[in-house]
PDB file of C-alpha atoms in Angstrom:
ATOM      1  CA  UNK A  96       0.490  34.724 -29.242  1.00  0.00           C
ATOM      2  CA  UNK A  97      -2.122  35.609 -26.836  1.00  0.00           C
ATOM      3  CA  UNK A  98      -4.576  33.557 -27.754  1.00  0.00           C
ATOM      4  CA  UNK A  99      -1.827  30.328 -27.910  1.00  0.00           C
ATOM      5  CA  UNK A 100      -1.129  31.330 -24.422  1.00  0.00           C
ATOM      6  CA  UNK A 101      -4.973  31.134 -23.103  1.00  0.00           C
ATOM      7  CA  UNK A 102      -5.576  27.951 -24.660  1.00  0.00           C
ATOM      8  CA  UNK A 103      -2.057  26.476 -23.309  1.00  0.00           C
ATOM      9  CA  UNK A 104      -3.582  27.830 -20.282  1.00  0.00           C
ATOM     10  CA  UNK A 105      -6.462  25.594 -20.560  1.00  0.00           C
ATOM     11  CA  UNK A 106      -5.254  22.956 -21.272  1.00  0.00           C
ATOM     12  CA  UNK A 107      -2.688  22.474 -18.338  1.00  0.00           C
ATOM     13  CA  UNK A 108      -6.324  23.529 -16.392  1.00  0.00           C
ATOM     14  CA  UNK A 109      -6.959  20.327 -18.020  1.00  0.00           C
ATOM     15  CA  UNK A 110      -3.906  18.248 -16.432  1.00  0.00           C
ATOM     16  CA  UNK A 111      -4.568  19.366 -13.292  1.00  0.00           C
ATOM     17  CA  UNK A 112      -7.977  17.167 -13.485  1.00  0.00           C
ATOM     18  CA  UNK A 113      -7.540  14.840 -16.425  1.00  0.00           C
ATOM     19  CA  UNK A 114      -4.572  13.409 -17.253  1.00  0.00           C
ATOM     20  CA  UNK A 115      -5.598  11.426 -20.488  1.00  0.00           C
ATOM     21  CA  UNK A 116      -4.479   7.939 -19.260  1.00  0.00           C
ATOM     22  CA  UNK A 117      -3.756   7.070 -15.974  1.00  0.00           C
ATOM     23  CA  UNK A 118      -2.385   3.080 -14.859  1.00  0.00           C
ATOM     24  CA  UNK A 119      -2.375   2.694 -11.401  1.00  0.00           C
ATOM     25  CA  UNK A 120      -0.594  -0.502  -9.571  1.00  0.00           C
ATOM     26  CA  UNK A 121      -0.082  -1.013  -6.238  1.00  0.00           C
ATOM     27  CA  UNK A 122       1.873  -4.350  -5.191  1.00  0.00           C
ATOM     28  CA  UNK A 123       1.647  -5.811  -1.937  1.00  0.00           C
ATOM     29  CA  UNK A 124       4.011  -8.385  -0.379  1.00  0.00           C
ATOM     30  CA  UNK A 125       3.289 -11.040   2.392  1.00  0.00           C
ATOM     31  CA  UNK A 126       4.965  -8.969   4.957  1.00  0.00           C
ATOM     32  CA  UNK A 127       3.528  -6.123   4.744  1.00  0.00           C
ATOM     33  CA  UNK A 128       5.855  -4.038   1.806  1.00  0.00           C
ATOM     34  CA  UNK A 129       5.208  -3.426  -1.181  1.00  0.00           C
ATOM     35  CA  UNK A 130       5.322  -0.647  -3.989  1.00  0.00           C
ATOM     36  CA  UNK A 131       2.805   2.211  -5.385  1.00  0.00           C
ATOM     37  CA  UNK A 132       3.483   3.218  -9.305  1.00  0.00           C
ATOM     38  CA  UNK A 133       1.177   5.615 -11.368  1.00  0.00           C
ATOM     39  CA  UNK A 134       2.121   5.760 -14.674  1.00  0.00           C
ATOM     40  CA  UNK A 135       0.327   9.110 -16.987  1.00  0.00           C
ATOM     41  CA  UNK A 136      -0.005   9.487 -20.952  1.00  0.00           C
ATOM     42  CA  UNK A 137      -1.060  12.645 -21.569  1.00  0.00           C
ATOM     43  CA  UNK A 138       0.300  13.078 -25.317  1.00  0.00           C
ATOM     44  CA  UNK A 139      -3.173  14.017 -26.568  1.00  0.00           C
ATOM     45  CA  UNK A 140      -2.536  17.460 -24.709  1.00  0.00           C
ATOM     46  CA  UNK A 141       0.090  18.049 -26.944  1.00  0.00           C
ATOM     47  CA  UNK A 142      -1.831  17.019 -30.170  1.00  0.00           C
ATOM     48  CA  UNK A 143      -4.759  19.941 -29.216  1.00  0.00           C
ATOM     49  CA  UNK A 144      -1.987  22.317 -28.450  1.00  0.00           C
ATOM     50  CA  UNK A 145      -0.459  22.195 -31.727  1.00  0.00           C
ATOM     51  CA  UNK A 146      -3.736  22.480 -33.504  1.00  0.00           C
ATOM     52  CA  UNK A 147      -4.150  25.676 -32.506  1.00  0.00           C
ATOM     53  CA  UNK A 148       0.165  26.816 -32.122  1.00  0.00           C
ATOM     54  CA  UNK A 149       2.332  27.163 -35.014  1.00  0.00           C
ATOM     55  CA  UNK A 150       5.830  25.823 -34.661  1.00  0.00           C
ATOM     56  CA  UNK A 151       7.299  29.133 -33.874  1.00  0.00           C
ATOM     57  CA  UNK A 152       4.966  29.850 -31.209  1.00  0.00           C
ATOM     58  CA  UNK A 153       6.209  26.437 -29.786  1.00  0.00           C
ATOM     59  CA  UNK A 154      10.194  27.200 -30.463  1.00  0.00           C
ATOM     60  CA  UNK A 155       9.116  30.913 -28.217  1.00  0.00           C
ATOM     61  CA  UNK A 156       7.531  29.319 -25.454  1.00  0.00           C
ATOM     62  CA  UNK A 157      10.490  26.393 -25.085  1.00  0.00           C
ATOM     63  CA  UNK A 158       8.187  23.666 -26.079  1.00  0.00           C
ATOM     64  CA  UNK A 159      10.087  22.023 -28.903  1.00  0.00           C
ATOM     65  CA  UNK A 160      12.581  21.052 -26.408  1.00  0.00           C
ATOM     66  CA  UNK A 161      12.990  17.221 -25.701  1.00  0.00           C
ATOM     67  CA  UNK A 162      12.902  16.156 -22.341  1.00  0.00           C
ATOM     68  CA  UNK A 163      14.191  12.454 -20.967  1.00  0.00           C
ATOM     69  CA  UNK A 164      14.639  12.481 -17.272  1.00  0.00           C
ATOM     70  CA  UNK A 165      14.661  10.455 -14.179  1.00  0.00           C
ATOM     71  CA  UNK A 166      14.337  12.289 -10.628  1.00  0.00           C
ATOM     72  CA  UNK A 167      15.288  11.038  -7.558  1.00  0.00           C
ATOM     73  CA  UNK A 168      12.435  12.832  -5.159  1.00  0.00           C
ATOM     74  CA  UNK A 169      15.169  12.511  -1.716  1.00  0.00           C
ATOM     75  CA  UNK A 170      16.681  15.517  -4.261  1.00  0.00           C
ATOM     76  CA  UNK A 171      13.889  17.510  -4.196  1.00  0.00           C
ATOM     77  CA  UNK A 172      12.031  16.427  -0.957  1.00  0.00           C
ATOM     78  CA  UNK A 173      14.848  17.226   1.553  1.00  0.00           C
ATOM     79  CA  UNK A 174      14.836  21.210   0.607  1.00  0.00           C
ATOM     80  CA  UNK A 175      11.413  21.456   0.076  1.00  0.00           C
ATOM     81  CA  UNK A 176       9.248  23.609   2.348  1.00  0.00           C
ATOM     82  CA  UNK A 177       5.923  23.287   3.849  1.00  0.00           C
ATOM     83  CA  UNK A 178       6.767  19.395   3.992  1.00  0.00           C
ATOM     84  CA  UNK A 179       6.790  17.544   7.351  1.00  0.00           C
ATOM     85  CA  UNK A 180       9.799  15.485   8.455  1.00  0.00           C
ATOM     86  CA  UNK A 181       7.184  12.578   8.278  1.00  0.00           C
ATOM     87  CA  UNK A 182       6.124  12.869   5.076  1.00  0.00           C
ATOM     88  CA  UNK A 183       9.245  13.571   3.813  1.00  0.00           C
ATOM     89  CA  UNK A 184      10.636  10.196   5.269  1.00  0.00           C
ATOM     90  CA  UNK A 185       8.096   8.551   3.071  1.00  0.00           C
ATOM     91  CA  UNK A 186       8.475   9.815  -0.412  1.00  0.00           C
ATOM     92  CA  UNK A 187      12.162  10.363  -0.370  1.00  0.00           C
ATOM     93  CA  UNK A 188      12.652   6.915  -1.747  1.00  0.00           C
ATOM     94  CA  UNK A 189      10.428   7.926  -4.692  1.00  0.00           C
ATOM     95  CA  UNK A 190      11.206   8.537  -8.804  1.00  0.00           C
ATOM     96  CA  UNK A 191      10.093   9.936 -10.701  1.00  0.00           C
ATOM     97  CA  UNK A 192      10.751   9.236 -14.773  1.00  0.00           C
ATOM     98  CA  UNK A 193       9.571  11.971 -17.082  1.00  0.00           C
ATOM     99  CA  UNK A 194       9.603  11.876 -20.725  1.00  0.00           C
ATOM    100  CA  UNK A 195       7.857  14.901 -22.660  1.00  0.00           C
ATOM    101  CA  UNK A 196       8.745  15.379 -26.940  1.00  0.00           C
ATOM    102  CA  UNK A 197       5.977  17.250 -28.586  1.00  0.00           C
ATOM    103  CA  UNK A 198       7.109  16.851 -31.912  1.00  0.00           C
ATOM    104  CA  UNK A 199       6.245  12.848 -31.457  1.00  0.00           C
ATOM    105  CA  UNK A 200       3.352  14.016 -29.127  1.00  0.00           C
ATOM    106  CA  UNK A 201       4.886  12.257 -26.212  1.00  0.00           C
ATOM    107  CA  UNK A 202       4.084  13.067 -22.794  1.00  0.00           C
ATOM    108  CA  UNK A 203       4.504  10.513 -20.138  1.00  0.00           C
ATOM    109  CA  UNK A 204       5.021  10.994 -16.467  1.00  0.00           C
ATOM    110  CA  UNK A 205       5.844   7.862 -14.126  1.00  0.00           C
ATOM    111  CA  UNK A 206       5.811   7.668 -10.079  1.00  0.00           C
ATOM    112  CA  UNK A 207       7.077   4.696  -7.963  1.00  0.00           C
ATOM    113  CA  UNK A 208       7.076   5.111  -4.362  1.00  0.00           C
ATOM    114  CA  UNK A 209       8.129   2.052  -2.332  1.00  0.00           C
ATOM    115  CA  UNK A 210       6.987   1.149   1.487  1.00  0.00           C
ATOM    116  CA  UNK A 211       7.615  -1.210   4.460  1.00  0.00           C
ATOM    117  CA  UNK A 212       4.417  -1.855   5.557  1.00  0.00           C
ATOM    118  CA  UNK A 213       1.089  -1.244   6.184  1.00  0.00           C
ATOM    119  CA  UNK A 214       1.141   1.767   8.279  1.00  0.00           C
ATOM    120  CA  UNK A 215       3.306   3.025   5.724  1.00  0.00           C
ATOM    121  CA  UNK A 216       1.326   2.583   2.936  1.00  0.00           C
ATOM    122  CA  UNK A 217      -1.652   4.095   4.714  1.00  0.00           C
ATOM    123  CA  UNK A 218       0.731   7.442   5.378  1.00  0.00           C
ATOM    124  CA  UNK A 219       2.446   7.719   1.192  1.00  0.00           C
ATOM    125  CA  UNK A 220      -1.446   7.921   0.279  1.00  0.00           C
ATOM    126  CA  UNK A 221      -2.074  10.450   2.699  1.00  0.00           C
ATOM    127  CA  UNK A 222       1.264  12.006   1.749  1.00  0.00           C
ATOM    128  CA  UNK A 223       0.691  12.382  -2.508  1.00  0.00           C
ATOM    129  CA  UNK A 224      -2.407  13.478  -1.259  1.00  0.00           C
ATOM    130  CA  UNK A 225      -1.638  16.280   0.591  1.00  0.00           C
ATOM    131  CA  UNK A 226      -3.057  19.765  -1.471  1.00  0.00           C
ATOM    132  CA  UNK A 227      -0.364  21.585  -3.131  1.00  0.00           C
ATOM    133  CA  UNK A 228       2.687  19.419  -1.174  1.00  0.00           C
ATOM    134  CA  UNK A 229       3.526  17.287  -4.758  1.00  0.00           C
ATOM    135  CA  UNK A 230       3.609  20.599  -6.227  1.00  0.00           C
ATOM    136  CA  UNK A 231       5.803  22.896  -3.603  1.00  0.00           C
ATOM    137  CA  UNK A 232       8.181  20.060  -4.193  1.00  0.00           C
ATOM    138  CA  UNK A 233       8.059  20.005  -7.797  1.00  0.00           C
ATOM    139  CA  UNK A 234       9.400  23.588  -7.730  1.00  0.00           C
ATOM    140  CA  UNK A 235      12.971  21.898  -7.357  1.00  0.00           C
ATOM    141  CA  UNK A 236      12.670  21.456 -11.305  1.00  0.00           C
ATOM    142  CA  UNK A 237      12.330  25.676 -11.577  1.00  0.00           C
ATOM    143  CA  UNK A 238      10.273  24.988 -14.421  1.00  0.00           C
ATOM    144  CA  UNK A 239       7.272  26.705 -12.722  1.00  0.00           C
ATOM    145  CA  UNK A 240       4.817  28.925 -14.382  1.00  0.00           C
ATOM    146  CA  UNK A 241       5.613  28.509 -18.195  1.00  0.00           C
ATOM    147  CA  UNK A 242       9.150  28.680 -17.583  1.00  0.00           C
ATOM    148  CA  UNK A 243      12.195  26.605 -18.549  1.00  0.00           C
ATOM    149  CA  UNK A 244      14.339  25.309 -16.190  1.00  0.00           C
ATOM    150  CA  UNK A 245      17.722  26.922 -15.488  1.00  0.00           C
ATOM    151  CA  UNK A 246      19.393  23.947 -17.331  1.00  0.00           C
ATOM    152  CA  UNK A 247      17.477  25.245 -20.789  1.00  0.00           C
ATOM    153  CA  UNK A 248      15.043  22.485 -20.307  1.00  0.00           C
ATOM    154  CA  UNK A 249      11.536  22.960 -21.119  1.00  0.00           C
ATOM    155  CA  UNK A 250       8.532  23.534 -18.902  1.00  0.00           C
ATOM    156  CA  UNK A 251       6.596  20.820 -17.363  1.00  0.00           C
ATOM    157  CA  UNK A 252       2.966  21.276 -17.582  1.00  0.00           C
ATOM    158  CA  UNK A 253       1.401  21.377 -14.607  1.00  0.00           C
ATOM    159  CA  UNK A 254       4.048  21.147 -12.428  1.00  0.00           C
ATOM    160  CA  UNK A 255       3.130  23.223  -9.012  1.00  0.00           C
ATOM    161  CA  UNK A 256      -0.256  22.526  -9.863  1.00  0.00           C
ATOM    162  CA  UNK A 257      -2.672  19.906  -8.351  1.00  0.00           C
ATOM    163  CA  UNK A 258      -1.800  17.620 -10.621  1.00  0.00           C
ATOM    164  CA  UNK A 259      -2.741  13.345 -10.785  1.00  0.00           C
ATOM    165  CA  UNK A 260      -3.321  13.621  -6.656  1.00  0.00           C
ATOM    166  CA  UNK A 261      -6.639  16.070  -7.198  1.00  0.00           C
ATOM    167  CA  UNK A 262      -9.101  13.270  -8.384  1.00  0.00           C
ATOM    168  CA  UNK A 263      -7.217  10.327  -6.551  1.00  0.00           C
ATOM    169  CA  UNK A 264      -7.982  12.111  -3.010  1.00  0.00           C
ATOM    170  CA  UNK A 265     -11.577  11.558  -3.342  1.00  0.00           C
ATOM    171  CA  UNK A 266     -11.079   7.590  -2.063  1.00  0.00           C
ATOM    172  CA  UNK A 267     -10.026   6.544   1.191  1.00  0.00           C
ATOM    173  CA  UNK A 268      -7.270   4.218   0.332  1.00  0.00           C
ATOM    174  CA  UNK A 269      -6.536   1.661   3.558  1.00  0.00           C
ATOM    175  CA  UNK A 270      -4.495  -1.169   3.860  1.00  0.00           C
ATOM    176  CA  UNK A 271      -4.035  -3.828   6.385  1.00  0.00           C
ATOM    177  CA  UNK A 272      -3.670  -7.343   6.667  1.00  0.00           C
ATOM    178  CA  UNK A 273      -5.436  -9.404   4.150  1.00  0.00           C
ATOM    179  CA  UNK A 274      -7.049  -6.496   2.581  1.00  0.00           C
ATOM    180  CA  UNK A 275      -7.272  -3.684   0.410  1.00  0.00           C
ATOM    181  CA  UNK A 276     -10.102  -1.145   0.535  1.00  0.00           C
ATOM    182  CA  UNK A 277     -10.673   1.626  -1.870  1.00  0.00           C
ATOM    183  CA  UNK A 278     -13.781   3.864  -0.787  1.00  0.00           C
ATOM    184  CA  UNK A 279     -15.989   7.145  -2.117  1.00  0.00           C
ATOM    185  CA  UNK A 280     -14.946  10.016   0.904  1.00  0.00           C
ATOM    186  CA  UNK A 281     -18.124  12.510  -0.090  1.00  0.00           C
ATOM    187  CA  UNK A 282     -16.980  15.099   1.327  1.00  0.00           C
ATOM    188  CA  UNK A 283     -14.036  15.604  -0.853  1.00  0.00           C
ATOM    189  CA  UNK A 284     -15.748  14.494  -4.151  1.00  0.00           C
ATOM    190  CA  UNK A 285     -18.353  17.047  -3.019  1.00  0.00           C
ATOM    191  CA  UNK A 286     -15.867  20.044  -2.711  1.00  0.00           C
ATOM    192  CA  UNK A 287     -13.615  18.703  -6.073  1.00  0.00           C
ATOM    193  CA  UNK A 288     -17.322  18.495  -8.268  1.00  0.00           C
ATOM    194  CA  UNK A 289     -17.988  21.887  -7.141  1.00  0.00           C
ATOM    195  CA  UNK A 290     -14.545  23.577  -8.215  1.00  0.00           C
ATOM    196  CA  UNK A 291     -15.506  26.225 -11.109  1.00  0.00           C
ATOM    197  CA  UNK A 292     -12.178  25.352 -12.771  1.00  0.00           C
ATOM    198  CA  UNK A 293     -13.487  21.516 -13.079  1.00  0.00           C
ATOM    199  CA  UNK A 294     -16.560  22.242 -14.384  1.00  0.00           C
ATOM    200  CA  UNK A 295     -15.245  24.515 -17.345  1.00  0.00           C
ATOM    201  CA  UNK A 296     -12.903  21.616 -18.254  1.00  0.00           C
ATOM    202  CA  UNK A 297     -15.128  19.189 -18.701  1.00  0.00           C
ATOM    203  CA  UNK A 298     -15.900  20.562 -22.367  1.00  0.00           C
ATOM    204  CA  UNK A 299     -12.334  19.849 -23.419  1.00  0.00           C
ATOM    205  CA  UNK A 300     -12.093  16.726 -21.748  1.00  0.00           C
ATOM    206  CA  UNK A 301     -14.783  15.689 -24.174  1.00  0.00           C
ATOM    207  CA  UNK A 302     -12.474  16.903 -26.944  1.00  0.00           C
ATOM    208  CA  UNK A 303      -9.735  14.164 -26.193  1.00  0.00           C
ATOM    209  CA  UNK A 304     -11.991  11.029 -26.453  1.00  0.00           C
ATOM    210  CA  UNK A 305     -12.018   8.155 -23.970  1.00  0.00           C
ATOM    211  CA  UNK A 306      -9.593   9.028 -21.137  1.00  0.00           C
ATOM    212  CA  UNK A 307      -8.334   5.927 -19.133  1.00  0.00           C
ATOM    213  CA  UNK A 308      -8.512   5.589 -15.636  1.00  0.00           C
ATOM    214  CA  UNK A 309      -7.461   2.239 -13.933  1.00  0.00           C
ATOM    215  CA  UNK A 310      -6.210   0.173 -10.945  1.00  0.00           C
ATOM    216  CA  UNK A 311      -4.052  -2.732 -10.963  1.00  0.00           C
ATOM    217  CA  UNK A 312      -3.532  -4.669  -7.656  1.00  0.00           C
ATOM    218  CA  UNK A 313      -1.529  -7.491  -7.277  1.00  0.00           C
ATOM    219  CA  UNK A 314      -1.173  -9.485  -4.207  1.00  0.00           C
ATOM    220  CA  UNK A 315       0.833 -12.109  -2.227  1.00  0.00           C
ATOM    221  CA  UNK A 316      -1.744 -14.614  -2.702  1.00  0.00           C
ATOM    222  CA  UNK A 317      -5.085 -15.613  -3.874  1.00  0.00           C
ATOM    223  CA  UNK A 318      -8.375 -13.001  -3.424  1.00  0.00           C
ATOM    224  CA  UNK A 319     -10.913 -14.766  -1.606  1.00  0.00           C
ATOM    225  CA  UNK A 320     -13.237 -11.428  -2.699  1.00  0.00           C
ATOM    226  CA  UNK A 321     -13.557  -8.785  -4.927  1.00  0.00           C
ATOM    227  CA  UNK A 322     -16.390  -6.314  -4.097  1.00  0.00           C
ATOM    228  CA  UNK A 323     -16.446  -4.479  -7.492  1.00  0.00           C
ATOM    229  CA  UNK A 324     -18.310  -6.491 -10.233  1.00  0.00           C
ATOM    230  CA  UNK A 325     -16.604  -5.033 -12.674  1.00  0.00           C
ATOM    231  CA  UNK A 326     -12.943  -5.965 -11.751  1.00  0.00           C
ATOM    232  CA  UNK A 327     -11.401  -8.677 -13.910  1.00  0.00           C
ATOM    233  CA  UNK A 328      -9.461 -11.365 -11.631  1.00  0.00           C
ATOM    234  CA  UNK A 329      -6.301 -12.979 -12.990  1.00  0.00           C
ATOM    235  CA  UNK A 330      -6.332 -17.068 -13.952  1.00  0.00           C
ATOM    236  CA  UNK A 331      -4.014 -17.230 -10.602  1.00  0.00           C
ATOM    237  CA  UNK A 332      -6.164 -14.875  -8.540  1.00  0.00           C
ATOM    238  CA  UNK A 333      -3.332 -12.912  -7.413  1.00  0.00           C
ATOM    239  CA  UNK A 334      -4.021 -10.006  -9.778  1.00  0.00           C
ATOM    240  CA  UNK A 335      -6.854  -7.771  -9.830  1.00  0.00           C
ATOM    241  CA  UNK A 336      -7.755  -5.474 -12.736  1.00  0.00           C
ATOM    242  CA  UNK A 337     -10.317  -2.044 -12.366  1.00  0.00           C
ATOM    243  CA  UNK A 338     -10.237  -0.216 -15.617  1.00  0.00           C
ATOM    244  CA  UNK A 339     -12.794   2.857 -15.995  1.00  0.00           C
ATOM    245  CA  UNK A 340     -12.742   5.939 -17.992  1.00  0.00           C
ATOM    246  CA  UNK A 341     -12.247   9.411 -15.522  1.00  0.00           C
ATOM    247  CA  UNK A 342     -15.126  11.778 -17.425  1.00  0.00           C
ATOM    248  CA  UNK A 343     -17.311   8.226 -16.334  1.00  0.00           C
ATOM    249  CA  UNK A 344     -15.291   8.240 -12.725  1.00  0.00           C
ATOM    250  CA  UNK A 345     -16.192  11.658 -12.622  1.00  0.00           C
ATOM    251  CA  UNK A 346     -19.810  11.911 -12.845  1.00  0.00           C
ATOM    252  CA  UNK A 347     -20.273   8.029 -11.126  1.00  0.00           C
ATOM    253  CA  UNK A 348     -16.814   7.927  -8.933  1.00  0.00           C
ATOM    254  CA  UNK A 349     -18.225   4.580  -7.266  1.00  0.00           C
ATOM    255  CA  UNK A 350     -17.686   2.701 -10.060  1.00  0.00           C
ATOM    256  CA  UNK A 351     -13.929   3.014  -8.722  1.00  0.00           C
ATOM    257  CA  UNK A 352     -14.674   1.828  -5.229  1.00  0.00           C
ATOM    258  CA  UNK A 353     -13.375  -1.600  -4.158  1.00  0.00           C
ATOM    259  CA  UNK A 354     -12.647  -3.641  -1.346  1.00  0.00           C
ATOM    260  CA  UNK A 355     -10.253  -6.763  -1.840  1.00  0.00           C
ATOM    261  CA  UNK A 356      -9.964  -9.391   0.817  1.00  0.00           C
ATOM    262  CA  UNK A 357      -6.897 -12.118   0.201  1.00  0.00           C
TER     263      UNK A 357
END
């Protein structure tokens, strides 16, 4: 049982830098709105952790347990603490839609966070951002730390943790009008590359194969430019595709970078 818990242990190190399969879209409307959606698959985590767990350390630790929810985050967000009244004005319209069955090795976690403008969407970046504020308001769930939820639910890896935002902060992500720019901030790469906890993932990262990393923005009207080579433009030019892999985004996060002008 030990040793199940050290590797479980690693592996949710794992989450809080990898998350298998990450689909990010942003859509942006003519006047300014729009919507920000990251979808994760991270059902390969539970495929390593029952490689090494038998079913009844699994049935012990509250894993077995199905789990289908949807969560308003203006139910979480209001109580939460260390959360200012500005930030919680922008993600209280979020949801959050988790669905986690390890016997069908299904893990998927899905964020939508609307706004009404530019300013706004400039902020909700800032705001999933923000180191350790996802988490303090994940604690709502009281799944924390291994631990099933007072409703008998069970735990959500990761939750409290760094989570998805860790690797996203390393880009400045501006918008305004008639453009959207995705840049490298070196700074923060520079601190996130030189976490110890990062580096000793990286080994079982390798283990899960190609994880996918990519960015999906769709606009009010036609791009006029695409900085990124390596983005794939719709027929109609209103939909931009990035796709990378994050152990590639990792070691070369420029390959992310882009800067769309419509």
């Amino acid at each position: 049982m030990k040793q199940y818990k050290l590797m479980l242990a690693a592996l949710i190190a794992v989450f809080f830098t990898a998350c298998i399969q990450i689909e990010e879209e942003v859509e942006l409307k003519d006047d300014g709105s729009g919507q920000i959606s990251v979808s994760s698959d991270m059902g390969k985590l539970f495929e390593l952790v029952k490689s090494f767990a038998s079913e009844e350390d699994l049935q012990k630790e509250g894993m077995d347990k199905a789990l289908d929810t949807m969560i308003h985050m203006k139910d979480l967000i209001d109580t939460a603490r260390d959360i200012s009244a500005e930030n919680k004005a922008l993600l209280r319209e979020g949801i959050m839609k988790v669905k986690l069955n390890m016997k069908e090795n299904q893990f998927n976690l899905d964020m939508k966070y609307p706004f009404k403008n530019y300013s706004d969407a400039n902020k909700l970046y800032a705001a999933i951002n923000e180191k350790g504020m996802m988490g303090d308001a994940l604690k709502g769930l009281k799944q924390n730390n291994g631990e099933a939820g007072s409703d008998g639910q069970p735990p959500v890896p990761g939750a409290g943790g760094p989570g998805l935002e860790k690797f996203s902060s390393v880009y400045d992500i501006t918008f305004s009008k008639g453009e959207y720019r995705r840049t490298l901030n070196r700074a923060r790469y520079d601190s996130l590359v030189s976490d110890p906890k990062l580096q000793e993932s990286k080994g079982m990262m390798a283990m899960m194969g190609e994880m996918a990393m990519n960015l999906t923005v769709k606009l009010p009207r036609k791009a006029k430019s695409v900085s990124n080579p390596k983005a794939i433009l719709s027929d109609d030019k209103k939909t931009v595709t990035l796709k990378n892999d994050m152990i590639l985004a990792l070691d070369s996060p420029q390959n992310m970078e882009i800067i769309i002008r419509y």
